[in-house]
CSV table of C-alpha atoms in Angstrom, one decimal:
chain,number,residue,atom,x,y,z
A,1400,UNK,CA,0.0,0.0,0.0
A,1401,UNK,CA,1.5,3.5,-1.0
A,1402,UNK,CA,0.5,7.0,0.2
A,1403,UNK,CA,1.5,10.3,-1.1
A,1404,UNK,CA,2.6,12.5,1.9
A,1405,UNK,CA,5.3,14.0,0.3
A,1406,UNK,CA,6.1,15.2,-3.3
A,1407,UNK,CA,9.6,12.6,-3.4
A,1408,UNK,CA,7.5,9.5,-2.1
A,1409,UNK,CA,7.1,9.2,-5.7
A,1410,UNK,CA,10.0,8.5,-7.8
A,1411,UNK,CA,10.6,10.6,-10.9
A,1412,UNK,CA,9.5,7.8,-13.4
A,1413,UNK,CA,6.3,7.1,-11.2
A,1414,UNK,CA,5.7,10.9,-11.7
A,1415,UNK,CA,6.2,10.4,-15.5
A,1416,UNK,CA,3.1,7.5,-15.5
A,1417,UNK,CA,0.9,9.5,-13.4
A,1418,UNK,CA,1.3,12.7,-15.7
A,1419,UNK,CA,0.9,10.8,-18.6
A,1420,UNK,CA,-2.4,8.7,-17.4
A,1421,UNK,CA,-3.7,12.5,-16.1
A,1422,UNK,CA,-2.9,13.5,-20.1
A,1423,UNK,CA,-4.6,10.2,-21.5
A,1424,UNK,CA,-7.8,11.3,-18.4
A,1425,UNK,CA,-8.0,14.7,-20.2
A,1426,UNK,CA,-8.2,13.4,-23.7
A,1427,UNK,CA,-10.9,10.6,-23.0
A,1428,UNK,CA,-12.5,11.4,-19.6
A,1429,UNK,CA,-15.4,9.2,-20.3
A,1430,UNK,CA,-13.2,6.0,-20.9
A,1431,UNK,CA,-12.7,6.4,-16.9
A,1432,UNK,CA,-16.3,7.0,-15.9
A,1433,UNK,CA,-16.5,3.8,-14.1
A,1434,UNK,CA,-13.0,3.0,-12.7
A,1435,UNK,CA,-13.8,3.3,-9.2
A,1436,UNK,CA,-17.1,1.8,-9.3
A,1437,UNK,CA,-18.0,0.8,-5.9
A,1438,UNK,CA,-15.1,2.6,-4.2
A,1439,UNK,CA,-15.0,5.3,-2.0
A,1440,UNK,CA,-12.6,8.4,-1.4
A,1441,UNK,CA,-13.3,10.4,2.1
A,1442,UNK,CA,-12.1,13.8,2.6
A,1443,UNK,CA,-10.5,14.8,6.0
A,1444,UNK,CA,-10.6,18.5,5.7
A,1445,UNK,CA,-9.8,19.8,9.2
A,1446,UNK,CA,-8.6,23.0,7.8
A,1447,UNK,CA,-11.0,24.8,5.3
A,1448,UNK,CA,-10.7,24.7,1.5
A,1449,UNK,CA,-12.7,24.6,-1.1
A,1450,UNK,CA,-10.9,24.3,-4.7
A,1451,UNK,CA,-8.4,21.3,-3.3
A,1452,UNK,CA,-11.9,19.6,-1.8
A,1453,UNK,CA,-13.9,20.0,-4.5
A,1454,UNK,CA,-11.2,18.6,-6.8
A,1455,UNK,CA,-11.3,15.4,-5.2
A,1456,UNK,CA,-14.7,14.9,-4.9
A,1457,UNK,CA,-14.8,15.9,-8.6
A,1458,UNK,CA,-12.3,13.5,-9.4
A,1459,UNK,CA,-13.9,10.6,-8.1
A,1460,UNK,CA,-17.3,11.0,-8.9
A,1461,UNK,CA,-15.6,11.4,-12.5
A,1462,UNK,CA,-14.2,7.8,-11.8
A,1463,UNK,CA,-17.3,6.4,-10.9
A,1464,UNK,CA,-17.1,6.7,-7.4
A,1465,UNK,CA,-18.8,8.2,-4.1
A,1466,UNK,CA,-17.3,10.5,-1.6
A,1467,UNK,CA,-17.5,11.0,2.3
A,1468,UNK,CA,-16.1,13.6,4.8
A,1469,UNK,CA,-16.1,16.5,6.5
A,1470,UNK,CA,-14.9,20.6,5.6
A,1471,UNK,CA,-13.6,21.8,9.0
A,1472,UNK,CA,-11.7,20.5,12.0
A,1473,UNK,CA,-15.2,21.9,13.8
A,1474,UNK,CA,-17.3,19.1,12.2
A,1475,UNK,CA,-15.8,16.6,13.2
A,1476,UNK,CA,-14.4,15.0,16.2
A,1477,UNK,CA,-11.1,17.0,16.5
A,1478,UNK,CA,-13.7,19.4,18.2
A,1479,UNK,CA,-14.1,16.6,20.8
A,1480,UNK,CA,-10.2,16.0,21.2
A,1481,UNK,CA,-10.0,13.2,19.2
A,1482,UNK,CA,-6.2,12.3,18.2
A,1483,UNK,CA,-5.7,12.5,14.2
A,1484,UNK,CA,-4.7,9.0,14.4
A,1485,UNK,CA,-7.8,7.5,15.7
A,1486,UNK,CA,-9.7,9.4,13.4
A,1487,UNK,CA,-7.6,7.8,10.8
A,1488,UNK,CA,-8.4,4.2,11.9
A,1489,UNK,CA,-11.7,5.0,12.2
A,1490,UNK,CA,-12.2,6.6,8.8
A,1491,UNK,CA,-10.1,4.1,7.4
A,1492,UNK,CA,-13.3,1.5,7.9
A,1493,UNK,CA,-15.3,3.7,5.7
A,1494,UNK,CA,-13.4,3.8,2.7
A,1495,UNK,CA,-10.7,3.1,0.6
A,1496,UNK,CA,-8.3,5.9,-0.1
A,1497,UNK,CA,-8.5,8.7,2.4
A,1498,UNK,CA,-7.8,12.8,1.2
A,1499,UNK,CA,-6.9,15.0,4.5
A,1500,UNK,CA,-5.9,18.4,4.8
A,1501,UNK,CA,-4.7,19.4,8.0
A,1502,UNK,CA,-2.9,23.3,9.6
A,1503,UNK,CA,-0.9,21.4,11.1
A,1504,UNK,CA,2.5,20.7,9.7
A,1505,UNK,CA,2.8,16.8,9.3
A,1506,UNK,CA,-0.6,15.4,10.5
A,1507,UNK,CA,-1.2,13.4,7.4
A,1508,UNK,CA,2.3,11.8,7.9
A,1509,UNK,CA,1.2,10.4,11.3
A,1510,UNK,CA,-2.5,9.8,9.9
A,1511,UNK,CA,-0.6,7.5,7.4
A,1512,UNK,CA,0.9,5.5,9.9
A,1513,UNK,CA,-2.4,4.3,11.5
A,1514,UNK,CA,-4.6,4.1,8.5
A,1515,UNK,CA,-5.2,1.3,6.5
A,1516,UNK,CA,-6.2,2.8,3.3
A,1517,UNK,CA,-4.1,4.9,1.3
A,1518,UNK,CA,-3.7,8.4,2.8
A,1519,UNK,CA,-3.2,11.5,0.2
A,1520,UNK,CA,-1.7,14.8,1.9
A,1521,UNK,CA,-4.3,17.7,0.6
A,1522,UNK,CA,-2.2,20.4,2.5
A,1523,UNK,CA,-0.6,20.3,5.6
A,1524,UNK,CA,-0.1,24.3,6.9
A,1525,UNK,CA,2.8,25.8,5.2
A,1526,UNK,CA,4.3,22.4,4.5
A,1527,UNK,CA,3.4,20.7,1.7
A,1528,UNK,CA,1.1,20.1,-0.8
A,1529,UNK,CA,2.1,17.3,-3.1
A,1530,UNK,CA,-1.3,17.0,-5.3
A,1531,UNK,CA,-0.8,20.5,-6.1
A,1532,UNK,CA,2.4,19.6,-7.4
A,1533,UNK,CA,1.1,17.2,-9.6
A,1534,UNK,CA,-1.4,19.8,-10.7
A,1535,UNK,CA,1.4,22.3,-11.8
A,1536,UNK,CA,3.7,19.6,-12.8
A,1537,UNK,CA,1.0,18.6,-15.1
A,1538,UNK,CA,0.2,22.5,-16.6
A,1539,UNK,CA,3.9,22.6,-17.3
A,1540,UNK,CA,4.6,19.5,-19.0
A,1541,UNK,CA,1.3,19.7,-21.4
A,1542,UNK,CA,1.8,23.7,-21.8
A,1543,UNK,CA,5.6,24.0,-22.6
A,1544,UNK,CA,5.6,20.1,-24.0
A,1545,UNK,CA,8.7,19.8,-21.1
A,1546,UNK,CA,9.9,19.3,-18.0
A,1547,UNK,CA,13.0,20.2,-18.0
A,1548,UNK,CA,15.2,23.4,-19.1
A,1549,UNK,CA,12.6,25.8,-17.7
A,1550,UNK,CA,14.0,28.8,-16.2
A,1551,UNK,CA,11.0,29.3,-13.4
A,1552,UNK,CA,10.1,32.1,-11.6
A,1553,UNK,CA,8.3,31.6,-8.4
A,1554,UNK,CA,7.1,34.5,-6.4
A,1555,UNK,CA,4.9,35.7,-3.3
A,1556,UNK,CA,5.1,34.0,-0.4
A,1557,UNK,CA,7.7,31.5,-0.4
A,1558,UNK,CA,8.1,31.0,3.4
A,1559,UNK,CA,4.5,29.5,4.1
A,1560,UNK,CA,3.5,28.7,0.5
A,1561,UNK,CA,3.5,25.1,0.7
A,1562,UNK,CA,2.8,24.8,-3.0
A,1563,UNK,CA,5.9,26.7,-3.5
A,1564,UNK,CA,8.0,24.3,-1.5
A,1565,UNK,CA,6.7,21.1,-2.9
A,1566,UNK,CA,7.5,22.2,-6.9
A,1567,UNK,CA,11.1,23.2,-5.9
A,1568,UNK,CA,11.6,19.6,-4.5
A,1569,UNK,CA,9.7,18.0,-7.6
A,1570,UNK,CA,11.6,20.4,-10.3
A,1571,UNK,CA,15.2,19.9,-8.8
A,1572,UNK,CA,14.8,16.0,-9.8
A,1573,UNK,CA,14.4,17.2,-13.5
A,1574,UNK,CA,17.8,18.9,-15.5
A,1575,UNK,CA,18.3,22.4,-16.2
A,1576,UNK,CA,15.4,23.6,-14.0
A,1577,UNK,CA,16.7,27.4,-13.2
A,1578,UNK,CA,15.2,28.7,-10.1
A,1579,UNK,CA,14.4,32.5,-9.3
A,1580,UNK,CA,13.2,33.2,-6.3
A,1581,UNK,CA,11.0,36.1,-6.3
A,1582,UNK,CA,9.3,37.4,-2.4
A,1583,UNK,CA,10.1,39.9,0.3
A,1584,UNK,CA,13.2,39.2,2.5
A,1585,UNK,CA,10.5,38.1,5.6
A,1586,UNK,CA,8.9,35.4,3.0
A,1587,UNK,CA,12.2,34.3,1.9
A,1588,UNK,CA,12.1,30.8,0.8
A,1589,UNK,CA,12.9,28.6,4.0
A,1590,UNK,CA,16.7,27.4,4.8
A,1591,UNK,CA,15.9,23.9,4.5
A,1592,UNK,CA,14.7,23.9,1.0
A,1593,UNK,CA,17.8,26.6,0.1
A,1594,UNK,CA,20.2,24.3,2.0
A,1595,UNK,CA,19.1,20.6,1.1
A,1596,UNK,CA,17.6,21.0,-2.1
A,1597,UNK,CA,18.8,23.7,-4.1
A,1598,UNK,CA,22.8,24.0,-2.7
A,1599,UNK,CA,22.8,20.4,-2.0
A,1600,UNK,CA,21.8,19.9,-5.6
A,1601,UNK,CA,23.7,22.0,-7.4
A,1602,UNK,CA,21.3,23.6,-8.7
A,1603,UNK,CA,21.1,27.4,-10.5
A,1604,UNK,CA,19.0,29.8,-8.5
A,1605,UNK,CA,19.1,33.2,-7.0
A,1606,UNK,CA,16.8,35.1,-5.2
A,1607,UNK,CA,15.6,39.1,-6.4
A,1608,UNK,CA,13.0,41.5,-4.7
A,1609,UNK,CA,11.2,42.3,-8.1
A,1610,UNK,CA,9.4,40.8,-10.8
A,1611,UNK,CA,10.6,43.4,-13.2
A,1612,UNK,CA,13.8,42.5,-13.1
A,1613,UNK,CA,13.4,38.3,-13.8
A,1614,UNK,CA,10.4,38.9,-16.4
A,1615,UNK,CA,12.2,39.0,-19.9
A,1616,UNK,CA,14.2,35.6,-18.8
A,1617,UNK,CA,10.8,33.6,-17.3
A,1618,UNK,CA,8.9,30.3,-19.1
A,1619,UNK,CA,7.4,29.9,-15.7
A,1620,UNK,CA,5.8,32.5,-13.9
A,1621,UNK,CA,4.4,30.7,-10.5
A,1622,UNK,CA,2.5,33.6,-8.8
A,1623,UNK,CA,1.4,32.8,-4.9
A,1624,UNK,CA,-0.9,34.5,-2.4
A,1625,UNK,CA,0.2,35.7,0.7
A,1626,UNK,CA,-2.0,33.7,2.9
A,1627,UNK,CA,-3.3,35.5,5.9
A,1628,UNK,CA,-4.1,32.4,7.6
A,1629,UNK,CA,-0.2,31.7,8.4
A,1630,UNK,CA,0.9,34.9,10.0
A,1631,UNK,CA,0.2,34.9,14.1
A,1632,UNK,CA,0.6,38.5,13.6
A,1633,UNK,CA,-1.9,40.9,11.2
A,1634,UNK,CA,0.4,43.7,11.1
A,1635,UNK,CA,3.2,41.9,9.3
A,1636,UNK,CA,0.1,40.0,7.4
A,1637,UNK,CA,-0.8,43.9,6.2
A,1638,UNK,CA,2.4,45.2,5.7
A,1639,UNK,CA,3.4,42.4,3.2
A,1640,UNK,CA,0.5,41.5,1.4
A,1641,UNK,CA,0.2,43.8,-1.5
A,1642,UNK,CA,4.1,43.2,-2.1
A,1643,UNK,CA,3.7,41.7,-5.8
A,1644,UNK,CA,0.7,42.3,-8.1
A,1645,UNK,CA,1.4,41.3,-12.0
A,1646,UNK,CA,-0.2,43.6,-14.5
A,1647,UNK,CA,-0.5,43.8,-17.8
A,1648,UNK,CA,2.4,46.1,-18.0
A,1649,UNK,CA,4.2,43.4,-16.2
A,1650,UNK,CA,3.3,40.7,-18.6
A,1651,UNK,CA,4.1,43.0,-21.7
A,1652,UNK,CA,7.6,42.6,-20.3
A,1653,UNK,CA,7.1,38.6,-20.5
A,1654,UNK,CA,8.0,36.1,-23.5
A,1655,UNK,CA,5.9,35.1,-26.2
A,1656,UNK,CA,6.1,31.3,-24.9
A,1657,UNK,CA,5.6,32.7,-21.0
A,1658,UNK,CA,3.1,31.0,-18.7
A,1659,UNK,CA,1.8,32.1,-15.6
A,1660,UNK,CA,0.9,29.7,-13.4
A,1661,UNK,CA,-1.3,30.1,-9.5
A,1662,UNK,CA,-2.4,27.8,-7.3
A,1663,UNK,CA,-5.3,29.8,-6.3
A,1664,UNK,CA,-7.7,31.3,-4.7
A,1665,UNK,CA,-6.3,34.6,-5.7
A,1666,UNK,CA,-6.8,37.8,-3.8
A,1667,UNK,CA,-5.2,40.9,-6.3
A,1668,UNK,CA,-1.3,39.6,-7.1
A,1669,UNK,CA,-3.0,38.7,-10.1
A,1670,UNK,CA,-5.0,41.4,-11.8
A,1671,UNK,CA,-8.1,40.6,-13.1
A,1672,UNK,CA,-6.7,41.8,-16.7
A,1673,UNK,CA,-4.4,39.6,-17.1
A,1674,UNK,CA,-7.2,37.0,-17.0
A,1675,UNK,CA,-7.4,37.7,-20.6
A,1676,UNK,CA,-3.9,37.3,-21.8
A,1677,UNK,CA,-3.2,33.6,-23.3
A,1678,UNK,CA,-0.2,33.0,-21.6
A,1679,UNK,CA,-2.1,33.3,-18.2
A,1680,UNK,CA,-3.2,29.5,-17.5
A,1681,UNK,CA,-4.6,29.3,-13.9
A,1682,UNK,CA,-7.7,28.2,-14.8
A,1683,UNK,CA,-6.6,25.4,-17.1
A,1684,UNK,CA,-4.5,24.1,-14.2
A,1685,UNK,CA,-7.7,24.2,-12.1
A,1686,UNK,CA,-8.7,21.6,-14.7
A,1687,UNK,CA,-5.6,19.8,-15.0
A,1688,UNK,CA,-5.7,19.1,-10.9
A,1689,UNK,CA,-8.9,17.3,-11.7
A,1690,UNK,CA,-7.3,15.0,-14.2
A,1691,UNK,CA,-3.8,14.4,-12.1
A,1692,UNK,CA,-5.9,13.5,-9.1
A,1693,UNK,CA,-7.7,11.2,-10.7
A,1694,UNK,CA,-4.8,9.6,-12.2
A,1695,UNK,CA,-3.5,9.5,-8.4
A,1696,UNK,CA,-6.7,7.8,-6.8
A,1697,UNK,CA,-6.4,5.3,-10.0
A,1698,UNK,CA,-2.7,4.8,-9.3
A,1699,UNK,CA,-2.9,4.4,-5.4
A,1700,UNK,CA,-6.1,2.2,-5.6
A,1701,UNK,CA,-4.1,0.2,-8.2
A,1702,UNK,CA,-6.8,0.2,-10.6
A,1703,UNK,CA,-5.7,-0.5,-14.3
B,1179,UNK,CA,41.1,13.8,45.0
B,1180,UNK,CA,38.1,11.7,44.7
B,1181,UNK,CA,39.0,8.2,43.7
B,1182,UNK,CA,36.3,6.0,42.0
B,1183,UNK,CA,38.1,2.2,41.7
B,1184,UNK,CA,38.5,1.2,38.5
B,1185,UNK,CA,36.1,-1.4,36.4
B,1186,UNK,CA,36.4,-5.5,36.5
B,1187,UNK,CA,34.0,-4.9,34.2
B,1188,UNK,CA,31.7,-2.3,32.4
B,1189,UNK,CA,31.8,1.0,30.4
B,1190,UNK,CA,33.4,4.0,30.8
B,1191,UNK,CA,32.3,7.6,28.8
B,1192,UNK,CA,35.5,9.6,28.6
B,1193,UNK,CA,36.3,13.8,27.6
B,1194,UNK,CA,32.2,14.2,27.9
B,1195,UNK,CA,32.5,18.3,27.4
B,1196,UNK,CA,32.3,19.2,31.2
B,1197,UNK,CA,28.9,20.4,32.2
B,1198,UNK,CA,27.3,17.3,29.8
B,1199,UNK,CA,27.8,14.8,32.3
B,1200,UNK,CA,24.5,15.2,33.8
B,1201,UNK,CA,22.9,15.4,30.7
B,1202,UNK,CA,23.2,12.1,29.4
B,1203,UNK,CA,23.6,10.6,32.4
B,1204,UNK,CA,19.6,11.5,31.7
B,1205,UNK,CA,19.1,10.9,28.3
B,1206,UNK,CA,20.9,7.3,27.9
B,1207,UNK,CA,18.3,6.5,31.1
B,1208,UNK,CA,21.3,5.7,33.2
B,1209,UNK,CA,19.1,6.6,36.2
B,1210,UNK,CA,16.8,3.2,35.4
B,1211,UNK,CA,20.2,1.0,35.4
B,1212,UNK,CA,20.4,-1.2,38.4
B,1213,UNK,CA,23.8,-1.1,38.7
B,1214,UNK,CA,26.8,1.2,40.1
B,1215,UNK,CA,26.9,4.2,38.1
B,1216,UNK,CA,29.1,7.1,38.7
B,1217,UNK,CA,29.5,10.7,37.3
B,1218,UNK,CA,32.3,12.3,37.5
B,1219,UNK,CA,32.3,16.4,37.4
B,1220,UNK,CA,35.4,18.5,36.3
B,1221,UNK,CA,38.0,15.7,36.2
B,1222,UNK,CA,40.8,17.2,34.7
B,1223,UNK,CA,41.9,16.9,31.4
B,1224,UNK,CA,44.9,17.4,29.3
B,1225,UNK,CA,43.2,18.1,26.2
B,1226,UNK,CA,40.4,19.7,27.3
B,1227,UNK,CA,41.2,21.0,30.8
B,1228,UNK,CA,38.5,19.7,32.6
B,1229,UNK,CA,35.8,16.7,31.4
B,1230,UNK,CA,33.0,15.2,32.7
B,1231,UNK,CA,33.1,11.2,33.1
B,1232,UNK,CA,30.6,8.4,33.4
B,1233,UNK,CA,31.9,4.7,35.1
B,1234,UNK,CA,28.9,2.3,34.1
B,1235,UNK,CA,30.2,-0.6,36.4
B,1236,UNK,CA,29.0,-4.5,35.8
B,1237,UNK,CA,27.2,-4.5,32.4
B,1238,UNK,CA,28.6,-3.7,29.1
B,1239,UNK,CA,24.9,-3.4,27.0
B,1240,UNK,CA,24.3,0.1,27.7
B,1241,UNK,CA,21.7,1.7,24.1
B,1242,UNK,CA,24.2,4.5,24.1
B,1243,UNK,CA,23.1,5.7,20.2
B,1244,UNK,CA,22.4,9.3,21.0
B,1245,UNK,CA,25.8,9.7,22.5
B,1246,UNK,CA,27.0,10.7,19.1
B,1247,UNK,CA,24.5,13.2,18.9
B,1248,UNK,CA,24.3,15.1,22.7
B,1249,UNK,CA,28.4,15.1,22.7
B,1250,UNK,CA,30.8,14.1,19.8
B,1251,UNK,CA,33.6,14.6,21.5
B,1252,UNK,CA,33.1,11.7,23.9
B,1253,UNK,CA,34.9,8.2,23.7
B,1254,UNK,CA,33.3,5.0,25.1
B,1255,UNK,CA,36.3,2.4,26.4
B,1256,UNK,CA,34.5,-1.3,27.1
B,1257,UNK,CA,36.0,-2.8,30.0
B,1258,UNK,CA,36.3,-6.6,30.7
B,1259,UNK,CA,38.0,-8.9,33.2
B,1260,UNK,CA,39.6,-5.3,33.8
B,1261,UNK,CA,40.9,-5.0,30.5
B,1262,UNK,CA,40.3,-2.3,28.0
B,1263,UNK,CA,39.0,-4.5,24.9
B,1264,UNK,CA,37.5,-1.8,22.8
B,1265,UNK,CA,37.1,1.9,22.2
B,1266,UNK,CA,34.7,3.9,20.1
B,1267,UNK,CA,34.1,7.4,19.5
B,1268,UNK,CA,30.1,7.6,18.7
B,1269,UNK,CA,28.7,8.3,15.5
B,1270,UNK,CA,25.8,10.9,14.9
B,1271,UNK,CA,22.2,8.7,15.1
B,1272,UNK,CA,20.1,8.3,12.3
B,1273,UNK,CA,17.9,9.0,13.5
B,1274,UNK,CA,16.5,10.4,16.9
B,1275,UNK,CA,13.1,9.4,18.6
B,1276,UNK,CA,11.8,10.8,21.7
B,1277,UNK,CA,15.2,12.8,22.9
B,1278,UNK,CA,14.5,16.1,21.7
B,1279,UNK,CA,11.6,18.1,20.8
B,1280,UNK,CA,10.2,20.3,17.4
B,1281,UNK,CA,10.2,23.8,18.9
B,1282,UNK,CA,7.8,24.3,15.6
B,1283,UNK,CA,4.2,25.9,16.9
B,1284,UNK,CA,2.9,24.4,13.8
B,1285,UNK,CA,3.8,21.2,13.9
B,1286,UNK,CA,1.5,18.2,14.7
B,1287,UNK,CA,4.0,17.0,17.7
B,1288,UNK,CA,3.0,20.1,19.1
B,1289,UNK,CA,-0.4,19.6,18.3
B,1290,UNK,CA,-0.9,16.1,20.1
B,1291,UNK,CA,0.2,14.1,23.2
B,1292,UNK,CA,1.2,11.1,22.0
B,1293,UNK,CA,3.3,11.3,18.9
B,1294,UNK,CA,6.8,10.0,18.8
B,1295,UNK,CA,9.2,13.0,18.3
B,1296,UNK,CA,11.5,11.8,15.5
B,1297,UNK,CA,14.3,13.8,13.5
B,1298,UNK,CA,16.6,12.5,11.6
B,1299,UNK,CA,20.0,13.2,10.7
B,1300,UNK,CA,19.8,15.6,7.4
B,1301,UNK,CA,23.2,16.5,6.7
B,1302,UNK,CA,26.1,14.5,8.7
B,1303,UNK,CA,28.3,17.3,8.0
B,1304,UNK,CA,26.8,19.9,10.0
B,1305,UNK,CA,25.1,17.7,12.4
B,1306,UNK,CA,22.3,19.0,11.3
B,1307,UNK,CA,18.9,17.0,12.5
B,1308,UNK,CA,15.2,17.7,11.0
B,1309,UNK,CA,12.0,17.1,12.5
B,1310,UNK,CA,10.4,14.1,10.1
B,1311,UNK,CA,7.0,16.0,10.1
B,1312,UNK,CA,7.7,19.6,9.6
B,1313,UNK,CA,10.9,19.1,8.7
B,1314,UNK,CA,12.3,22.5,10.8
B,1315,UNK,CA,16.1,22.1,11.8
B,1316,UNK,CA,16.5,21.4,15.4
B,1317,UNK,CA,19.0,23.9,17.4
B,1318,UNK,CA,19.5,24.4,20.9
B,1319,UNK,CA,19.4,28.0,20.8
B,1320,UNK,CA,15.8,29.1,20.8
């Protein structure tokens, strides 16, 4: 039985499948209607969400499936003190591959080791997000036809964007990824994944305070939010949040064969304007997580 | 100056930094041994100028695996029929369960009671450990 916890628990060849049955998903969607007949995915949300939710339950009721769970830590019974790990077990006897998104940092790691189901991490605080990375991985490959030799610029929040963290762990495994770090000193990316990953790896990257400067030399644009949610504080919350908004006079300084990428939801780093221009693909990767995710319930249920 | 006699048989954990004596006597559990066990504050060393030192007298099966980690300067000599028949400086653990804790506020082994607290050993180089859930660095500091 396999989980997916973290982006790496996957080697770079299982990746490879998984994209490619998400691409094969997208191009005949109703050759998978009935896949999971008969199974049953439940969603463990103890932290609210609703694109990452709704993507799941999408994805399996695409496949044929049904779907069980809650939406908040408060409807279920955290509220009453249960441990994560009971829940787990207990949840476990209801289904067969469990979804759970959790604030804090490494709670589906520890759900995985009571369950006996397949666990998938939807989130866990400013940690990870692995299906997300399959999401983006996904918009890359089938927008640029590649994954590797991308010069990507990822900018925001790059302290708690979990999203962020995950795709520079995935990416480094491919060759000639450039990095360029693009955030506010304070949402620096974190040491670990500057140390261990990207010096550890050899790999080219450098961090810069503006967009402007990075634009001409993207084919990756990976905008973030800064997510209220993770600060303890709102001043610094208020002080940093309006630090990168691409425009249209940004994206004029872009390449022809430039994507933008987000994770979403969006608040205004994005301007609604630049909704418009091709090269902004947020929405198809909305789509694409759809696909990848059913491709991962598929793969972990080991279903042909 | 004190005298402690010397081993027939057992283990002695030599040039501890002074002051970490205490400190693992702790966190190798040495308190739960049923045996003589003896710490020795502020002996005086050549090398170091003074050293803490821990006698372990009778048994020779001490789980000293965090050694490595809590104090890498330390050498463990195994003593038999009074003999010195083997001495090891420690290597830095694996891994590390239950003998530190994340100082993360967001991490789930903050969170709840009963979760192991595991790092393990990122980068042997810098003896740098990681927490496996959040993956923060531990340091002593803060």
């Amino acid at each position: 039985m396999r989980h997916l916890i973290d982006p790496l628990d996957f080697t770079k060849e299982e990746i490879g499948k998984i994209l490619d049955l998400a691409e094969d998903i997208s191009e005949n969607t109703a050759a998978y209607a009935h896949k999971c007949d008969g199974k049953i995915l439940a969603t463990l949300f103890f932290e609210p969400s609703t694109r990452t939710r709704l993507s799941f339950e999408s994805a399996m009721m695409r496949l044929g499936g049904k779907v069980l769970g809650f939406s908040s830590a408060n409807s279920s019974s955290a509220a009453k003190g249960e441990s994560v790990g009971d829940t787990i077990r207990t949840v476990s006897c209801y289904s067969d591959i469990i979804a759970m998104r959790h604030n804090k940092e490494g709670a589906p790691l520890v759900g995985s080791k009571y369950a006996s189901v397949p666990v998938i991490n939807a989130g866990d605080g400013g940690h990870q997000h692995p299906t997300q990375t399959l999401t983006d991985l996904l918009t890359i490959k089938k927008e640029t036809g590649r994954l590797n030799n991308i010069t990507v610029g990822l900018c925001g929040d790059l302290k708690f964007g979990r999203t962020v963290h995950s795709l520079i762990k995935s990416l480094a495994r491919y060759e000639g990824i450039k990095f360029v770090l693009i955030s506010p000193e304070e949402l620096r990316v974190p040491d670990y994944i500057i140390e261990e990953v990207l010096v550890k790896g050899g790999h080219d990257f450098r961090e810069v305070r503006t967009i402007e400067e990075v634009m001409p030399e993207l084919d990756i644009l990976y905008m973030t939010r800064v997510q209220r949610e993770r600060f303890f504080n709102e001043e610094d919350y208020i002080r940093l949040k309006d630090s990168y908004i691409l425009t249209k006079e940004k994206m004029a300084l872009g390449k022809d064969s430039l994507r933008v990428l987000h994770p979403l939801p969006r608040v205004n780093e994005i301007a609604k304007e630049v909704d418009d221009d091709e090269r902004a693909v947020y929405f198809k990767q909305v789509q694409n997580g759809v696909y990848v995710r059913m491709a991962l319930i598929m793969t972990l249920l080991e279903i042909e | 100056m004190l005298k402690i006699d010397s081993l027939e048989k057992g283990i002695v954990i030599d040039h501890i930094t002074a002051g970490n004596g205490m400190k693992l006597y702790k966190l190798l559990n040495l308190d739960k041994l049923d045996c003589c066990v003896a710490v020795i504050k502020n002996a005086k060393s050549e090398k170091y100028g003074k050293k803490d030192i821990i006698k372990i007298d009778g048994i020779t099966c001490v789980d000293l695996d965090i050694l490595g980690f809590v104090d890498n300067n330390v050498t463990v000599c195994y003593i038999e029929n009074g003999e010195l028949i083997r001495k090891e400086r420690p290597s830095l653990p694996s891994k590390l369960t239950n003998v530190i804790k994340c100082k993360n506020p967001r991490c789930i082994s903050n969170a709840e009671e009963d979760i192991d607290h595991i790092f393990y050993l990122s980068d042997s180089e810098t003896h740098k450990y990681r927490c496996i859930y959040c993956e923060q660095e531990y340091t002593d500091n803060h």
